[in-house]
GROMACS .gro file of C-alpha atoms in nm:
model
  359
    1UNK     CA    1   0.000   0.000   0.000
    2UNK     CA    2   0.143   0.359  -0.118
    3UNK     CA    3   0.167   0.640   0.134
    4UNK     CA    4   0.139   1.007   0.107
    5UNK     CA    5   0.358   1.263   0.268
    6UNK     CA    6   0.231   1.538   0.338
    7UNK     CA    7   0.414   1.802   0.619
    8UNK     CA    8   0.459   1.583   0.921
    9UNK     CA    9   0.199   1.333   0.869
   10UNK     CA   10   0.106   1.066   0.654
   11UNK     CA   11  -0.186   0.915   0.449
   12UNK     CA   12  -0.309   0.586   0.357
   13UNK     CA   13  -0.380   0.677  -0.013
   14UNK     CA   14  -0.633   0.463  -0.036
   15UNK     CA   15  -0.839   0.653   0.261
   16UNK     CA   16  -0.776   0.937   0.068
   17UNK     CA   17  -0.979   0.803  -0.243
   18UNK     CA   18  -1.202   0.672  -0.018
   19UNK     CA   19  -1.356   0.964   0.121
   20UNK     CA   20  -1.307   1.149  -0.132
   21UNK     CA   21  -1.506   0.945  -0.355
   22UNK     CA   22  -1.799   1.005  -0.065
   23UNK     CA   23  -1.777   1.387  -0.143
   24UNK     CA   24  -1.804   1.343  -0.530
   25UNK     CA   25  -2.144   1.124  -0.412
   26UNK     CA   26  -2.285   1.374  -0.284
   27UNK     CA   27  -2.172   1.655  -0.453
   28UNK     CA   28  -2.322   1.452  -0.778
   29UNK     CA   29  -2.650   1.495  -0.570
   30UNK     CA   30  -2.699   1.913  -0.713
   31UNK     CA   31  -2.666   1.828  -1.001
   32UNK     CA   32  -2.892   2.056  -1.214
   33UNK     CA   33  -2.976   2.282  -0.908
   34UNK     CA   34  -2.644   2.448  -0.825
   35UNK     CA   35  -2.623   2.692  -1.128
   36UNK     CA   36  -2.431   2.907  -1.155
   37UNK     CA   37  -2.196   2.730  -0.816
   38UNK     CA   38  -2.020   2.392  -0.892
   39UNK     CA   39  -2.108   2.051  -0.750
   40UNK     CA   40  -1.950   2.030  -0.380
   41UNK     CA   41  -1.987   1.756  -0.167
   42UNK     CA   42  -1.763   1.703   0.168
   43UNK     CA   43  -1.713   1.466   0.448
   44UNK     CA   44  -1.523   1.536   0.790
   45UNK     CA   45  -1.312   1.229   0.900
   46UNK     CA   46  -1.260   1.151   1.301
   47UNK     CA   47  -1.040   0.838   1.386
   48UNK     CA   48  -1.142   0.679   1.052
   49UNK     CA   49  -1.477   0.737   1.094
   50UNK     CA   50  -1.691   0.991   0.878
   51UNK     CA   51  -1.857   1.228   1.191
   52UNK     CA   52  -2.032   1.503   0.917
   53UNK     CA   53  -2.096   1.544   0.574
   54UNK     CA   54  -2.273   1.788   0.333
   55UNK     CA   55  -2.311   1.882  -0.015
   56UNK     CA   56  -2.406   2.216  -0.206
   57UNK     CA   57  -2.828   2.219  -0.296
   58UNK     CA   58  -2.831   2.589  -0.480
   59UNK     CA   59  -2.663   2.897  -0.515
   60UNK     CA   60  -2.758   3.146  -0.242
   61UNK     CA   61  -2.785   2.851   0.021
   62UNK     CA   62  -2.490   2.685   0.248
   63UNK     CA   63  -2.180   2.583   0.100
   64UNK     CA   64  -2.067   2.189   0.121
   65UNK     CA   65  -1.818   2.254   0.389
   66UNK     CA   66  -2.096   2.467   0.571
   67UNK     CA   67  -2.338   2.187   0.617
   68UNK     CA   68  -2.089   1.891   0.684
   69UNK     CA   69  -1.942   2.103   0.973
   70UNK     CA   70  -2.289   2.214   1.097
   71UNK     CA   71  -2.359   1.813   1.104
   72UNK     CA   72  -2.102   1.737   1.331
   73UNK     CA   73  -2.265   1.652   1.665
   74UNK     CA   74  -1.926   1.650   1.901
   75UNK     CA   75  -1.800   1.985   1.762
   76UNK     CA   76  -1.510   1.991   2.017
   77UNK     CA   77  -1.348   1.696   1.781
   78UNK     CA   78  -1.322   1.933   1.514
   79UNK     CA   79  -0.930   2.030   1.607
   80UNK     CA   80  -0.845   1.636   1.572
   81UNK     CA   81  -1.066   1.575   1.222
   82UNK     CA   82  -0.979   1.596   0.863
   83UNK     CA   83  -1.242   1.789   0.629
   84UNK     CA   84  -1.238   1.628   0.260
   85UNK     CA   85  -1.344   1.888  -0.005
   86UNK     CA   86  -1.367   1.771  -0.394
   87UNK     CA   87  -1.301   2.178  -0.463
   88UNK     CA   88  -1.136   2.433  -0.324
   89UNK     CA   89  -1.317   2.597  -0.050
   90UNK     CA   90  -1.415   2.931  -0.134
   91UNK     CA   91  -1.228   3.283   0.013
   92UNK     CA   92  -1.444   3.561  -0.090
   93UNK     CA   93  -1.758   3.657  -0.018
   94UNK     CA   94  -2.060   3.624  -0.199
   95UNK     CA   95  -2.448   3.533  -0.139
   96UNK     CA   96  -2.256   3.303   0.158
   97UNK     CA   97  -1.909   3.379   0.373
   98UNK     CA   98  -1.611   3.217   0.310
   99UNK     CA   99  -1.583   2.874   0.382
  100UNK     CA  100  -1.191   2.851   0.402
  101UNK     CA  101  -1.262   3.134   0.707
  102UNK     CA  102  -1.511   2.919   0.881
  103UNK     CA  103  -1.306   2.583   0.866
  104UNK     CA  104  -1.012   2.844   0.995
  105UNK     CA  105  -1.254   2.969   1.251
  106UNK     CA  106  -1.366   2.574   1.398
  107UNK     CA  107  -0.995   2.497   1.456
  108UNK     CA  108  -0.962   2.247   1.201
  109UNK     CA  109  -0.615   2.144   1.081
  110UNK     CA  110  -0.605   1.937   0.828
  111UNK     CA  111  -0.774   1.946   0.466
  112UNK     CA  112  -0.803   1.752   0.181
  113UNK     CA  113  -0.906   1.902  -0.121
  114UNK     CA  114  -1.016   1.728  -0.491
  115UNK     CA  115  -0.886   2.006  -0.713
  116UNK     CA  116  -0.801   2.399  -0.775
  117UNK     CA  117  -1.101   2.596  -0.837
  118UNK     CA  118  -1.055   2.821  -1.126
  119UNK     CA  119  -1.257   3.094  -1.087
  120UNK     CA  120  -1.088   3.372  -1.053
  121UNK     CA  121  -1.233   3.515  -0.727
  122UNK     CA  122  -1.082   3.188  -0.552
  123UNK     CA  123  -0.830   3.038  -0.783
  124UNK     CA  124  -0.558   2.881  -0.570
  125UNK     CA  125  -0.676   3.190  -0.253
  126UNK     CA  126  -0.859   2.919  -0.071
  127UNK     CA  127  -0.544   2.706  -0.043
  128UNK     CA  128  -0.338   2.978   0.061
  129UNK     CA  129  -0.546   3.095   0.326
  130UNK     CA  130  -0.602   2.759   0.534
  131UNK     CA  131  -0.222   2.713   0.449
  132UNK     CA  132  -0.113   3.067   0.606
  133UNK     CA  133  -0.330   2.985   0.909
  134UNK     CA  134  -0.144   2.664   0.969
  135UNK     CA  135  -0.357   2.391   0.809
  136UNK     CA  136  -0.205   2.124   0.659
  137UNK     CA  137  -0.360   2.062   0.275
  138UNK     CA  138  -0.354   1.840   0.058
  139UNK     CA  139  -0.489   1.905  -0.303
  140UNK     CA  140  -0.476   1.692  -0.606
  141UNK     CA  141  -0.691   1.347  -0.464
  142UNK     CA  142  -0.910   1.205  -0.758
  143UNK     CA  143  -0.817   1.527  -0.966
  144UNK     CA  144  -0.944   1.364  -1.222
  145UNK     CA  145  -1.286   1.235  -1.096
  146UNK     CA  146  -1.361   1.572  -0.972
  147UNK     CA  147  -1.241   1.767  -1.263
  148UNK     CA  148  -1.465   1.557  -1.481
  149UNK     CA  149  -1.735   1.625  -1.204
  150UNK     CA  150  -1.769   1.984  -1.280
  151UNK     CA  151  -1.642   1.957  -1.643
  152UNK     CA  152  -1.925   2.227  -1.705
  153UNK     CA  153  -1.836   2.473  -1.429
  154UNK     CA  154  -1.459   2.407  -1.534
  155UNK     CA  155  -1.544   2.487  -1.907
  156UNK     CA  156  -1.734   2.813  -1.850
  157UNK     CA  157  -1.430   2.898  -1.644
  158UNK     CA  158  -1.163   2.838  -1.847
  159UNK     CA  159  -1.285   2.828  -2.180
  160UNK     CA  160  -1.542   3.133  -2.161
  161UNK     CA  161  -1.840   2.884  -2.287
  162UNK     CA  162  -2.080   2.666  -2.211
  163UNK     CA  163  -2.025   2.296  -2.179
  164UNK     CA  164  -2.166   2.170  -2.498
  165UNK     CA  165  -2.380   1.824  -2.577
  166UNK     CA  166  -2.513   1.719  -2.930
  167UNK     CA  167  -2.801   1.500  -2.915
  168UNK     CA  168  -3.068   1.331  -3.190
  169UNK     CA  169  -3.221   1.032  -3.259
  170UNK     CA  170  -3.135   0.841  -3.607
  171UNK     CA  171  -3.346   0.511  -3.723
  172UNK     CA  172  -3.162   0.214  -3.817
  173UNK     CA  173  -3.097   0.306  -4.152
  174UNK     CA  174  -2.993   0.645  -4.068
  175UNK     CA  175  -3.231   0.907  -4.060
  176UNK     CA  176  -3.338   1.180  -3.788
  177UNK     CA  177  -3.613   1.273  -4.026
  178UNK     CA  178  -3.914   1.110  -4.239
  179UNK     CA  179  -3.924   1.271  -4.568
  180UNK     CA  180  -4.286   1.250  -4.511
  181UNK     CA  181  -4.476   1.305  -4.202
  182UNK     CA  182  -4.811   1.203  -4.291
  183UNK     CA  183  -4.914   1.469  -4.032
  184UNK     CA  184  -4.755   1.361  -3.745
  185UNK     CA  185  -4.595   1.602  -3.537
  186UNK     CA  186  -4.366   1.526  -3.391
  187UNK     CA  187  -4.235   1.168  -3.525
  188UNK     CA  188  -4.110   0.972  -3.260
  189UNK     CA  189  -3.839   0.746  -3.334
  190UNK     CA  190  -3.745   0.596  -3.013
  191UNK     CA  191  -3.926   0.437  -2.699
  192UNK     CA  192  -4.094   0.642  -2.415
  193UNK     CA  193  -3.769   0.516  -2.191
  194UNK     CA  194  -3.551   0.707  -2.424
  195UNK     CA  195  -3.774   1.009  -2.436
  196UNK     CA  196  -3.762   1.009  -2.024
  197UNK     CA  197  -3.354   1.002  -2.052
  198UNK     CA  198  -3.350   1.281  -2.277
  199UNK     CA  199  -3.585   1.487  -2.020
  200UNK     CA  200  -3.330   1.375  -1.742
  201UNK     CA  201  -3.069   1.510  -1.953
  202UNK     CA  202  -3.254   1.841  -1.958
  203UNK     CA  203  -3.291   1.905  -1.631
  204UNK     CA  204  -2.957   1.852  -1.602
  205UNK     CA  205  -2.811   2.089  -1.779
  206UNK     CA  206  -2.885   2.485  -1.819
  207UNK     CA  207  -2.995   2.519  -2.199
  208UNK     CA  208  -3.132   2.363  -2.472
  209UNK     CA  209  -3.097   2.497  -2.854
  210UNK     CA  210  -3.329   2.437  -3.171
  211UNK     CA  211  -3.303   2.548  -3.517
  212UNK     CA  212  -3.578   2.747  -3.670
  213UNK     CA  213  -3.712   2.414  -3.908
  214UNK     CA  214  -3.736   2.172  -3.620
  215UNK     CA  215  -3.964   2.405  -3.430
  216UNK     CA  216  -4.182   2.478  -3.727
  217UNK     CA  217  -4.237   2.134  -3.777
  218UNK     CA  218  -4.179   1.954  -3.440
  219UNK     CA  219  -4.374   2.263  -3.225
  220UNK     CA  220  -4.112   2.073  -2.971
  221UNK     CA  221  -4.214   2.200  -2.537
  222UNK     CA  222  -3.834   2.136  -2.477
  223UNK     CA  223  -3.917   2.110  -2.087
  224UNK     CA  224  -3.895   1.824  -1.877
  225UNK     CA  225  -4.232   1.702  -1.875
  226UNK     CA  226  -4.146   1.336  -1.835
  227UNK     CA  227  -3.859   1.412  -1.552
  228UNK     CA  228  -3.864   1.607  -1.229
  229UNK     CA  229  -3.658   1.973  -1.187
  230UNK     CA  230  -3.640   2.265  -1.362
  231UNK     CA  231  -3.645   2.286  -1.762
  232UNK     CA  232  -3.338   2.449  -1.920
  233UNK     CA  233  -3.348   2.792  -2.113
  234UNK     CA  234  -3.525   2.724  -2.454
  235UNK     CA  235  -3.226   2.867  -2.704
  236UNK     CA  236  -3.370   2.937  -3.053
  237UNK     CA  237  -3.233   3.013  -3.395
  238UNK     CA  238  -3.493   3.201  -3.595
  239UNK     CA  239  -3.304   3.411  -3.878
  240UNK     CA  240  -3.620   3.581  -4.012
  241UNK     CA  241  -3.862   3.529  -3.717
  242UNK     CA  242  -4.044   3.291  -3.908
  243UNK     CA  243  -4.159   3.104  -3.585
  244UNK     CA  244  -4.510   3.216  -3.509
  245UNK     CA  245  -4.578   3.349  -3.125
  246UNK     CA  246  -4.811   3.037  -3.072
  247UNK     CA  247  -4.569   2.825  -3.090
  248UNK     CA  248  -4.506   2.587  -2.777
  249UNK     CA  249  -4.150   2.734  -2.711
  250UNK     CA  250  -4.335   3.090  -2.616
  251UNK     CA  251  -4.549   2.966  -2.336
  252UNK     CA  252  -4.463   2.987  -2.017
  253UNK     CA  253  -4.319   2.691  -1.891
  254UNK     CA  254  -3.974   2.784  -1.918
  255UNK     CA  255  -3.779   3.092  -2.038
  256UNK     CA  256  -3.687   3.128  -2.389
  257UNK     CA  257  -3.423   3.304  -2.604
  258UNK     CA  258  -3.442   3.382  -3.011
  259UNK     CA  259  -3.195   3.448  -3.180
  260UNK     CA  260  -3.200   3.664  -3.518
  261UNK     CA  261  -3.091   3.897  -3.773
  262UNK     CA  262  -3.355   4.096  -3.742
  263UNK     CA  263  -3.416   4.413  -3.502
  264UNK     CA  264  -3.729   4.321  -3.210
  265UNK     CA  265  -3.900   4.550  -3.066
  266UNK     CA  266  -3.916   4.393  -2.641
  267UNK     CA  267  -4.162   4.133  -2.654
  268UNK     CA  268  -4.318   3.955  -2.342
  269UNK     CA  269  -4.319   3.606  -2.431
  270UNK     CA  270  -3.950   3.582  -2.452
  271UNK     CA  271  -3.608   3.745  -2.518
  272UNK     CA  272  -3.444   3.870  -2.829
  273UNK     CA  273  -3.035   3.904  -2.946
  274UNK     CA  274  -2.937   4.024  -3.232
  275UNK     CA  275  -2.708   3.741  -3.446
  276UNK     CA  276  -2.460   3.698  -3.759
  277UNK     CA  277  -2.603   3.399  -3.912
  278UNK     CA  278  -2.334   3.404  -4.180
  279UNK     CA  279  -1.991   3.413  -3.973
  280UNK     CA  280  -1.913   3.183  -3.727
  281UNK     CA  281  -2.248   3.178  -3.599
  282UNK     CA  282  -2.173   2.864  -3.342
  283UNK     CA  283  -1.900   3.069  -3.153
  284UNK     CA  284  -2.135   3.376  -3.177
  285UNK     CA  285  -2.377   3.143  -3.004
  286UNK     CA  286  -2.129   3.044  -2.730
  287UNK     CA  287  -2.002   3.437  -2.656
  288UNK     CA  288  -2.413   3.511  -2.594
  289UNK     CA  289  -2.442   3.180  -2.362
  290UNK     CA  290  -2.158   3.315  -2.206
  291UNK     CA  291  -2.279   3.644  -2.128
  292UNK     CA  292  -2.596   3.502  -1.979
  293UNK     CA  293  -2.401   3.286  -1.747
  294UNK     CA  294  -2.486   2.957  -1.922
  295UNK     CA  295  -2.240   2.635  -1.833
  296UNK     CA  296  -2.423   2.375  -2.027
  297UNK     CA  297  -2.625   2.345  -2.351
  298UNK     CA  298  -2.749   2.079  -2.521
  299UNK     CA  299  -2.770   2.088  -2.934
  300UNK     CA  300  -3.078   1.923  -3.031
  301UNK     CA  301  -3.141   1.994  -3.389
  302UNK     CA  302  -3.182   1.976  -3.657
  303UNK     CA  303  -2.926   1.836  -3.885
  304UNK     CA  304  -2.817   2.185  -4.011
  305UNK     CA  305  -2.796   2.355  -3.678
  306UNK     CA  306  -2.607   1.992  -3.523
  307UNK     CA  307  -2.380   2.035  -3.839
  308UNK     CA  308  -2.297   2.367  -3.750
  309UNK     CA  309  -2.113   2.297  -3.413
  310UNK     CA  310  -1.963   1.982  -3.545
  311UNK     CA  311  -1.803   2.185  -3.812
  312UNK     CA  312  -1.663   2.428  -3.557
  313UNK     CA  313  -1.543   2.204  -3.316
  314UNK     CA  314  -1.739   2.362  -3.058
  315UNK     CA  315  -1.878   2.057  -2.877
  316UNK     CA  316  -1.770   1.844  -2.623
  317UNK     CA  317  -1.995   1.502  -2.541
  318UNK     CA  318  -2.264   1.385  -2.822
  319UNK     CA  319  -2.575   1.141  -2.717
  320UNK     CA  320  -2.690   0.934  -3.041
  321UNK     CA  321  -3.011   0.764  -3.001
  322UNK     CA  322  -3.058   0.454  -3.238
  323UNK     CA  323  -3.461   0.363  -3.241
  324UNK     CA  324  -3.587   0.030  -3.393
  325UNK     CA  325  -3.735   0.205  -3.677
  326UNK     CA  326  -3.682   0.222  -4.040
  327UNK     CA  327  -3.767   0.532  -4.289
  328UNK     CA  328  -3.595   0.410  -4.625
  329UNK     CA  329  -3.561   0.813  -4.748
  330UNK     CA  330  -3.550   1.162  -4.516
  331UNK     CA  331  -3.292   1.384  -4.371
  332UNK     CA  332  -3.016   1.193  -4.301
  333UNK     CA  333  -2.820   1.143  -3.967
  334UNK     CA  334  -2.541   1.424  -3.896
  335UNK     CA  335  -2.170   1.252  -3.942
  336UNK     CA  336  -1.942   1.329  -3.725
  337UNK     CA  337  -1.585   1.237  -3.584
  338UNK     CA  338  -1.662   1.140  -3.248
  339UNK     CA  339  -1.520   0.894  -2.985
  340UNK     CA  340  -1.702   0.637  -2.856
  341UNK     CA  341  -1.708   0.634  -2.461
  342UNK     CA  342  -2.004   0.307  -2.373
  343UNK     CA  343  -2.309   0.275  -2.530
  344UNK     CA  344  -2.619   0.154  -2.387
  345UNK     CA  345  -2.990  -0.004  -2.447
  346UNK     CA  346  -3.302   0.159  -2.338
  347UNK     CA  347  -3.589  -0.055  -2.406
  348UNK     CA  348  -3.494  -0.156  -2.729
  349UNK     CA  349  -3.299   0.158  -2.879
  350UNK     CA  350  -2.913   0.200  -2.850
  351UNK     CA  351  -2.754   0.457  -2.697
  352UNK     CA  352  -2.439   0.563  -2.777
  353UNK     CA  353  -2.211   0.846  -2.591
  354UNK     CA  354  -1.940   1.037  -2.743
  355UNK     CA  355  -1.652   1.263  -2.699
  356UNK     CA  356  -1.485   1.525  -2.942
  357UNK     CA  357  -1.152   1.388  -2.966
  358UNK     CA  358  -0.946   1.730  -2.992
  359UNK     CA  359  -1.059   1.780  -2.630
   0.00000   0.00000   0.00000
């Protein structure tokens, strides 16, 4: 078994893993709720034991390492225990006080911490400050677990963009699209099952994007009727506001944002930004997201507006879903260059999960 120096005490490495591995469970437990914060979860460790443990439910509410210390039922310990972080603890102030002053303030001396956080307003200052008040940290355990934890928070962050997924459905001989629809509206090609992961999937993440044709045709909700939490922000492309104000995308079960060429005068039913749909019109989409404090957005169609990211490079993860059905002719399936992570089976379709390769 390895061990860790660190200062003038050891780790079991192992231990390490182990409890950090607690505070990525929990911290997985936001997921979808903590926007714009990261996913925190953290445990405090007394003679091997775990004594208190928290994780992060929303921005403007207690901070992980608020609610595992506040859990602790022998505070007086505290001194003698280890707190396990998966990120940084935070040193500024902002709708909550500083966490790396509180652990500072309960006497606790020794910390173990997942990763850096790289927002600016913390950005190694956590780390500094329990280490110029004497504790002993230790940062890197499961980097790589918690990094892909928050990839979303992470990419915002560093990258000045949302976290981006592409996502459709193909048939078996690879369409997304009947060429006719017989007046069906929309046409399904996978099971309910699939249709309730895809509603997971939005309440997941912060945003959701459509091009002008698949909302003329589809008159797609985009919420998460099938899926408790909250539905993302409906992102639209509509170049020459064809999309009539009846539409399902304008009601009122979750926000919405067009984006055109043309000049809006404010409108109630939803929010307008002005667009260049003929130059680089997927990083134009990324430096809006980015203003409005988006981390995640998911790129469901259609093929044109899927093509468009692929062709930039702007994309990160991609969710195909492969129904049991066959068209013969239609709009064919987007190809991409994508690697293949695991795929999957839900009731009867395949699904298969991606990653852009240059990333």
């Amino acid at each position: 078994m390895l061990f860790l120096e660190d200062s003038s005490y050891f780790y079991l490495v192992n231990d390490h893993e182990k409890y950090m591995q607690r505070c990525l469970q929990l911290a997985k437990n936001g997921l979808g709720s903590t926007y714009p914060n990261p996913l925190v979860g953290s445990v405090i460790v007394y003679n091997n034991k775990i004594i208190g443990e928290g994780w992060h439910y929303r921005a403007g509410q207690p901070h992980a390492e608020v609610l595992a210390i506040a859990s602790v039922t022998d505070p007086h310990v505290l001194p003698e225990a280890t707190l396990y972080v998966n990120l940084e603890p935070c040193s500024h102030f902002g709708k909550t006080p500083p966490c790396a002053n509180l652990i500072i303030e309960k006497g606790i001396k020794k910390v173990v911490i997942g990763t850096e956080d790289p927002n600016t307003k913390v950005a190694g200052q956590g780390i500094q400050r329990l280490k110029g008040s004497g504790c002993e940290v230790s940062v890197g355990i499961l980097s790589t677990e918690c990094n892909k934890l928050n990839k979303r928070f992470f990419t915002f962050q560093n990258k000045k963009r949302p976290y981006i997924y592409l996502k459709w459905a193909q048939t078996l001989d690879g369409f997304i699209a009947p060429k006719e629809r017989d007046g069906q509206t929309p046409v399904w090609i996978t099971s309910n099952n699939s249709r309730q992961w895809v509603h997971k999937m939005r309440a997941e993440e912060q945003a959701i994007l459509v091009g002008t044709n698949t909302v003329l045709e589809d008159n797609p909700c985009l919420t998460t009727r099938d899926w408790e939490g909250s539905s993302p922000l409906r992102v639209v492309l509509d170049r020459s506001l064809k999309i009539p104000t009846t539409a399902r995308v304008f009601d009122d079960a979750a926000s919405t944002l067009v984006l055109t060429e043309q000049v809006v005068e404010i409108k109630s039913h939803a929010t307008y930004e002005r667009i260049n749909f003929a130059s680089d019109l997927a990083q134009q989409i990324c430096d809006i997201l980015y203003r409005y404090g988006i981390q995640s957005l998911i790129v469901e169609g259609g093929s044109q507006t899927l093509q468009t990211f692929m062709d930039s490079g702007l994309w990160d993860e991609a969710k195909v879903f492969t129904g049991n059905t066959i068209f013969a002719q239609g709009i064919a399936a987007p190809k991409f260059d994508g690697k293949l992570l695991y795929e999957e089976t839900l009731e009867g379709d395949l699904l298969q999960h991606f990653k852009n390769p240059a990333h």
